[in-house]
Short mmCIF file of C-alpha atoms in Angstrom, two decimals:
data_model
loop_
_atom_site.label_atom_id
_atom_site.label_comp_id
_atom_site.label_asym_id
_atom_site.label_seq_id
_atom_site.Cartn_x
_atom_site.Cartn_y
_atom_site.Cartn_z
CA UNK B 8 114.87 103.11 137.54
CA UNK B 9 116.73 102.29 133.69
CA UNK B 10 115.51 103.69 131.25
CA UNK B 11 116.08 102.64 127.87
CA UNK B 12 115.20 103.68 124.57
CA UNK B 13 113.34 101.72 121.44
CA UNK B 14 112.89 101.85 118.21
CA UNK B 15 108.17 102.12 117.74
CA UNK B 16 106.80 101.50 114.19
CA UNK B 17 103.61 103.81 113.29
CA UNK B 18 101.47 102.41 110.13
CA UNK B 19 98.60 105.10 108.16
CA UNK B 20 98.32 105.15 105.06
CA UNK B 21 99.53 108.66 103.68
CA UNK B 22 99.71 110.25 106.64
CA UNK B 23 103.58 109.54 107.30
CA UNK B 24 105.21 112.65 105.62
CA UNK B 25 102.61 114.37 107.71
CA UNK B 26 103.29 112.61 111.46
CA UNK B 27 107.32 112.68 111.04
CA UNK B 28 107.55 116.31 110.07
CA UNK B 29 105.25 116.77 113.32
CA UNK B 30 107.41 114.96 115.79
CA UNK B 31 110.96 116.37 113.88
CA UNK B 32 109.35 119.53 115.44
CA UNK B 33 109.20 118.24 118.79
CA UNK B 34 112.50 116.59 118.63
CA UNK B 35 112.22 112.98 118.96
CA UNK B 36 114.27 110.67 116.23
CA UNK B 37 112.45 109.96 113.55
CA UNK B 38 113.42 107.58 109.98
CA UNK B 39 111.04 107.47 107.55
CA UNK B 40 113.26 105.29 104.69
CA UNK B 41 111.98 106.42 100.98
CA UNK B 42 112.84 105.52 97.51
CA UNK B 43 112.54 107.86 94.72
CA UNK B 44 110.97 105.47 91.28
CA UNK B 45 110.63 106.79 88.03
CA UNK B 46 107.67 104.51 86.44
CA UNK B 47 106.61 104.59 82.85
CA UNK B 48 103.76 104.56 81.07
CA UNK B 49 103.14 103.71 77.53
CA UNK B 50 103.98 107.48 76.60
CA UNK B 51 104.42 109.76 79.88
CA UNK B 52 106.42 108.81 83.35
CA UNK B 53 105.85 110.02 86.77
CA UNK B 54 108.26 110.14 89.27
CA UNK B 55 106.86 109.37 93.34
CA UNK B 56 108.28 108.55 95.80
CA UNK B 57 108.00 105.20 97.63
CA UNK B 58 108.06 104.02 101.37
CA UNK B 59 109.43 100.57 102.31
CA UNK B 60 105.66 99.05 103.94
CA UNK B 61 104.22 103.08 104.88
CA UNK B 62 106.01 102.80 107.67
CA UNK B 63 107.21 105.91 109.45
CA UNK B 64 109.73 104.61 112.30
CA UNK B 65 110.33 107.40 116.10
CA UNK B 66 112.68 106.49 118.31
CA UNK B 67 111.54 106.68 121.55
#
């Protein structure tokens, strides 16, 4: 019997980083796409990390 590894996507708002860290502890291969952004309002700037459509990819 031959097993092939595949990528699976997990989506749940605001839990991507926690789930990613737990899966890395268990020794799974995980990809969490993140890009850093600076948004500016009238008098202040805010740094944030936006995720790619709230997805975390798991390689099983």
